[in-house]
GROMACS .gro file of C-alpha atoms in nm:
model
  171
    1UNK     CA    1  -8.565  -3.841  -4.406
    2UNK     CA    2  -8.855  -3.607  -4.347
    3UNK     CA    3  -8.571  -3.289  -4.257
    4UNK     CA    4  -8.437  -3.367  -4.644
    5UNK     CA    5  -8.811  -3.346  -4.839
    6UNK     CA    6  -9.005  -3.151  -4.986
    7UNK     CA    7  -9.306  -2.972  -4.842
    8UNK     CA    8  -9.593  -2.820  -5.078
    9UNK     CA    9  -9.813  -2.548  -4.950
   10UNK     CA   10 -10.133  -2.491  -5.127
   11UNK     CA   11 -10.357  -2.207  -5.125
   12UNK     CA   12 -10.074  -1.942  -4.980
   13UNK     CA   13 -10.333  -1.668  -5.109
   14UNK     CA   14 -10.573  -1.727  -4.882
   15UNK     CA   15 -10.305  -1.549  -4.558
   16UNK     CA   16 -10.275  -1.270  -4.771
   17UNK     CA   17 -10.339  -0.952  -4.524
   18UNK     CA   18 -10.661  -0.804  -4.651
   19UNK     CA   19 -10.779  -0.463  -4.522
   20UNK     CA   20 -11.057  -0.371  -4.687
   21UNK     CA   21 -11.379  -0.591  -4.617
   22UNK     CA   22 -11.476  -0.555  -4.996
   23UNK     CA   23 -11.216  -0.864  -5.089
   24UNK     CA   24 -11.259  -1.073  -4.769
   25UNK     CA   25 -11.612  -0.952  -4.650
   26UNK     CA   26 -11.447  -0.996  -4.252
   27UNK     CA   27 -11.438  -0.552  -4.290
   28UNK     CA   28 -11.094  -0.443  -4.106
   29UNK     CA   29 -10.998  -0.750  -3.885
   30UNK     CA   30 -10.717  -0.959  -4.027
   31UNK     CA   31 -10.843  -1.303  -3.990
   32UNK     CA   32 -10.525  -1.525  -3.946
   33UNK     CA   33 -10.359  -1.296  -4.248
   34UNK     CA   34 -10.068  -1.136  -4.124
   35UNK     CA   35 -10.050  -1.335  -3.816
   36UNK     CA   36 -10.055  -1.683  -4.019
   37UNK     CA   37  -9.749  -1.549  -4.253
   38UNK     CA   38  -9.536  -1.402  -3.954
   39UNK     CA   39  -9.534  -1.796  -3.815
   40UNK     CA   40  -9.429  -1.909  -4.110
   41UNK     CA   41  -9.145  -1.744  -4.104
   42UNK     CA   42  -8.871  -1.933  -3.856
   43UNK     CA   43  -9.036  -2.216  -4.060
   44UNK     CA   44  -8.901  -2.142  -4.423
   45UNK     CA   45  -8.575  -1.976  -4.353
   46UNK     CA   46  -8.490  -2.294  -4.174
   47UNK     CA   47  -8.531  -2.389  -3.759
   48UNK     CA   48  -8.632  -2.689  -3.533
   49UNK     CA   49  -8.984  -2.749  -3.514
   50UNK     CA   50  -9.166  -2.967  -3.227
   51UNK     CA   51  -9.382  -3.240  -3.450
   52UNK     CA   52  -9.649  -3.431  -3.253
   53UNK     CA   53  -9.683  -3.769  -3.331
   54UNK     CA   54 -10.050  -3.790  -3.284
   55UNK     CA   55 -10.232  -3.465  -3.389
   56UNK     CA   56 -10.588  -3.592  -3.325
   57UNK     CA   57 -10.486  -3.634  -2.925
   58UNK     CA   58 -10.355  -3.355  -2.677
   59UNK     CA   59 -10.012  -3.400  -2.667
   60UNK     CA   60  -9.742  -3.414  -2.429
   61UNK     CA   61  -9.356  -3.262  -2.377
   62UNK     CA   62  -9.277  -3.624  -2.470
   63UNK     CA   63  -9.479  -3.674  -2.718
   64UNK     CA   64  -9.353  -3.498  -3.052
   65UNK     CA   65  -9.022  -3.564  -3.300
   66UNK     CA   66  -8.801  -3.222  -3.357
   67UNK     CA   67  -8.787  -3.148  -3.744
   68UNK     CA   68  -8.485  -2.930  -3.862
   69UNK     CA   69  -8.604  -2.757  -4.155
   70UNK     CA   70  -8.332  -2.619  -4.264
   71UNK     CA   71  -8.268  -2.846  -4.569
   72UNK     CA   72  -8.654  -2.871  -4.627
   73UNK     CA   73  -8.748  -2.751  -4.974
   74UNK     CA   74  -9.075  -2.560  -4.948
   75UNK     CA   75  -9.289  -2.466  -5.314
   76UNK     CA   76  -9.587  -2.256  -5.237
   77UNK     CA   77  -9.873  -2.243  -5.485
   78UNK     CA   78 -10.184  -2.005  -5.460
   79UNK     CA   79 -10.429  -1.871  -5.731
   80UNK     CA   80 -10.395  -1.533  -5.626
   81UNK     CA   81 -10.754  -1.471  -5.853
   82UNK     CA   82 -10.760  -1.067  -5.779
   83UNK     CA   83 -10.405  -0.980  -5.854
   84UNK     CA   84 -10.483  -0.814  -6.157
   85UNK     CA   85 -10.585  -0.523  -5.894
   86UNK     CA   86 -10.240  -0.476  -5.808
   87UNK     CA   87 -10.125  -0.476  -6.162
   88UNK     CA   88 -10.314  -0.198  -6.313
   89UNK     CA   89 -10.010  -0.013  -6.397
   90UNK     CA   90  -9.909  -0.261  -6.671
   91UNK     CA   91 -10.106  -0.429  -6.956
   92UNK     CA   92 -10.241  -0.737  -6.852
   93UNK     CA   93 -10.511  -0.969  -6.936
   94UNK     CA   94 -10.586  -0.999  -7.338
   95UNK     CA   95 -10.520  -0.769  -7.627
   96UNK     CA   96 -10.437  -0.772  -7.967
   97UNK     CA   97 -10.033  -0.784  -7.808
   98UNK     CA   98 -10.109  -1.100  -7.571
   99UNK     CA   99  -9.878  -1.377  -7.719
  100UNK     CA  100 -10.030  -1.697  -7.804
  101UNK     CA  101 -10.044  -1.995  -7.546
  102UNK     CA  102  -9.705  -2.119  -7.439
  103UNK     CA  103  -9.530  -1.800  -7.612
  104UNK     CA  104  -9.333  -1.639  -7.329
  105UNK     CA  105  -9.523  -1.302  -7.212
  106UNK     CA  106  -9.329  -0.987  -7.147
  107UNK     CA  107  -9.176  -0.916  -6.821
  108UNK     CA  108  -9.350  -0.605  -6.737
  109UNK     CA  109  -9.695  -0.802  -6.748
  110UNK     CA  110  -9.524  -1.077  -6.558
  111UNK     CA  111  -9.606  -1.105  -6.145
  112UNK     CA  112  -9.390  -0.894  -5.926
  113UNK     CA  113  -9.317  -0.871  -5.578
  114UNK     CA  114  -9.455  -0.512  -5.561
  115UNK     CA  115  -9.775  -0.708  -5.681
  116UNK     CA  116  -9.783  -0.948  -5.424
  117UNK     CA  117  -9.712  -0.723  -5.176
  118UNK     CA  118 -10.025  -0.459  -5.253
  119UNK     CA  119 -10.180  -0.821  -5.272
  120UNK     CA  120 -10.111  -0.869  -4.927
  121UNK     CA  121  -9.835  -1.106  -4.872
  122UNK     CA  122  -9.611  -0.931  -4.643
  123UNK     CA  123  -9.193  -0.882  -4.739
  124UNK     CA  124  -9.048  -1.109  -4.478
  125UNK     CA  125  -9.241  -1.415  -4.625
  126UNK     CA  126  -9.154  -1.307  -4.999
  127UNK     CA  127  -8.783  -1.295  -4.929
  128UNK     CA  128  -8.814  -1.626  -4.802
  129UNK     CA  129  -8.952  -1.708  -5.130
  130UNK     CA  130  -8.699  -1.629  -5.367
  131UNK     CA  131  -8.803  -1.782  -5.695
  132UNK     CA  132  -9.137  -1.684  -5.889
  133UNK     CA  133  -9.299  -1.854  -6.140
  134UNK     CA  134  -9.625  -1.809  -6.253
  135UNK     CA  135  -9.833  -2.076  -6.490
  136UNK     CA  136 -10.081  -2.010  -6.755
  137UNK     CA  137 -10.383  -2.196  -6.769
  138UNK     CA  138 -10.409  -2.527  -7.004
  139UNK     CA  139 -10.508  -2.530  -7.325
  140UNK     CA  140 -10.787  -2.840  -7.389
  141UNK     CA  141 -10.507  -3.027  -7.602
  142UNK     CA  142 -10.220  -2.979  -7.319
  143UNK     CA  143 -10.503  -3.098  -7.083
  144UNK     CA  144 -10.580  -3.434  -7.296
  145UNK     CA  145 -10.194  -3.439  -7.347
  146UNK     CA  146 -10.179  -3.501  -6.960
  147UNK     CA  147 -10.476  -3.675  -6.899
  148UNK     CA  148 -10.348  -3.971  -7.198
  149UNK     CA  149  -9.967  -3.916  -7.252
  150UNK     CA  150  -9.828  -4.104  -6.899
  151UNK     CA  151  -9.756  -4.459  -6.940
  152UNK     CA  152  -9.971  -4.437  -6.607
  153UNK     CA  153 -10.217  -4.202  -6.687
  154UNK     CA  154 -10.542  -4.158  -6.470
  155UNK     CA  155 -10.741  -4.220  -6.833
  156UNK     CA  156 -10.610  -4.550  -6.884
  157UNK     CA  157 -10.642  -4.661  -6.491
  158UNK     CA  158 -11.014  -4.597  -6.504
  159UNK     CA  159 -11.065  -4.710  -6.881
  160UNK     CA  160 -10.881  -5.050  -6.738
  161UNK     CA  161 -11.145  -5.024  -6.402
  162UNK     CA  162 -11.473  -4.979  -6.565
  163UNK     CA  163 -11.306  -5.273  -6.849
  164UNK     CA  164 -11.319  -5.533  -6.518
  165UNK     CA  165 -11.682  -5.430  -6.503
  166UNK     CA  166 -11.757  -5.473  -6.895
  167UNK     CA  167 -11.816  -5.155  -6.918
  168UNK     CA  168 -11.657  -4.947  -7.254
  169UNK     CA  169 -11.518  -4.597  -7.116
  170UNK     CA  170 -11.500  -4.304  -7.344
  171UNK     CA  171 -11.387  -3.942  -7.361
   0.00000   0.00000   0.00000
C-alpha cells in the first residue's frame, strides 16, 4: 500500500545550496545542500528503494522491504523566508498595487523557477517538481475559520477535554 501513498516533505528549503556564509553562517562549505538534493533524485522520478524495518538497530541485507516509488506522490513544502532576494527584479512584497487577501496576485510577482534556482535548489530536483504553488499567509478570520469550522475541530476537542475537568474554555 505504502508504493501507492503519499509522502510529504517538510522544510525542502533548508537543502537549498548556499554559497555565501552570510545566509547559512557555515562560509563556503555546502553542508548536506547540494549533496542532500542530488539523492533525492532516483527517489522522486520514481525507483526501488531498500526500507529497513527497524531504523533504531544496524541493519542487515535481510533486514529491509524494497519500496517502488514510482507511483508515490511526493508534495514538498518549505518557507523559503529569503526568496525575496532572488526576486528583486519584480515588485514584490506590499504597495499601493498588492491585491487584497485571497485576490489572486500577478504572475510576474508570483515564485519562479529562476527564483528557486538563485535560491539554491538545483534544476534536476525542480523538474522533478513540476507543479508550484505558493500560499499566502492567513488572515485571523481564515485562521478562526479553521480552528472552529470542522465538525472535528481541535477547538471543540479541547473545549470538550477541559469540560471533563469542569473547567469553561474560551478563545
Amino acid at each position: 500500500r505504502a508504493q501507492h501513498g503519499v509522502v510529504f516533505v517538510d522544510e525542502i528549503d533548508k537543502i537549498a545550496r548556499r554559497n555565501n556564509g552570510a545566509r547559512t553562517g557555515a562560509g563556503s562549505r555546502d553542508i548536506g545542500g547540494e549533496g542532500v538534493q542530488q539523492s533525492l533524485l532516483k527517489l522522486l522520478e520514481g525507483t526501488t528503494v531498500f526500507v529497513p524495518y527497524n531504523v533504531t538497530q544496524h541493519w542487515s541485507k535481510h533486514d529491509f522491504v524494497q519500496v517502488d516509488t514510482t507511483n508515490i506522490l511526493f508534495i514538498c513544502a518549505g518557507t523559503f523566508t529569503d526568496l525575496k532576494r532572488g526576486r528583486s527584479n519584480r515588485v514584490s512584497g506590499f504597495s499601493k498595487n498588492t491585491p487584497p487577501a485571497g485576490a489572486p496576485r500577478p504572475f510576474e510577482d508570483r515564485v519562479q523557477v529562476q527564483d528557486l534556482i538563485e535560491y539554491g535548489m538545483i534544476t534536476e530536483l525542480l523538474g522533478r517538481l513540476p507543479v508550484i504553488v505558493e500560499l499566502s499567509e492567513l488572515t485571523e478570520d481564515e485562521l478562526v475559520k479553521v480552528m472552529n469550522a470542522p465538525p472535528d475541530s481541535i477547538i471543540k476537542e479541547y473545549r470538550e477535554l477541559f469540560r471533563l475537568d469542569e473547567v469553561e474554555l474560551e478563545f
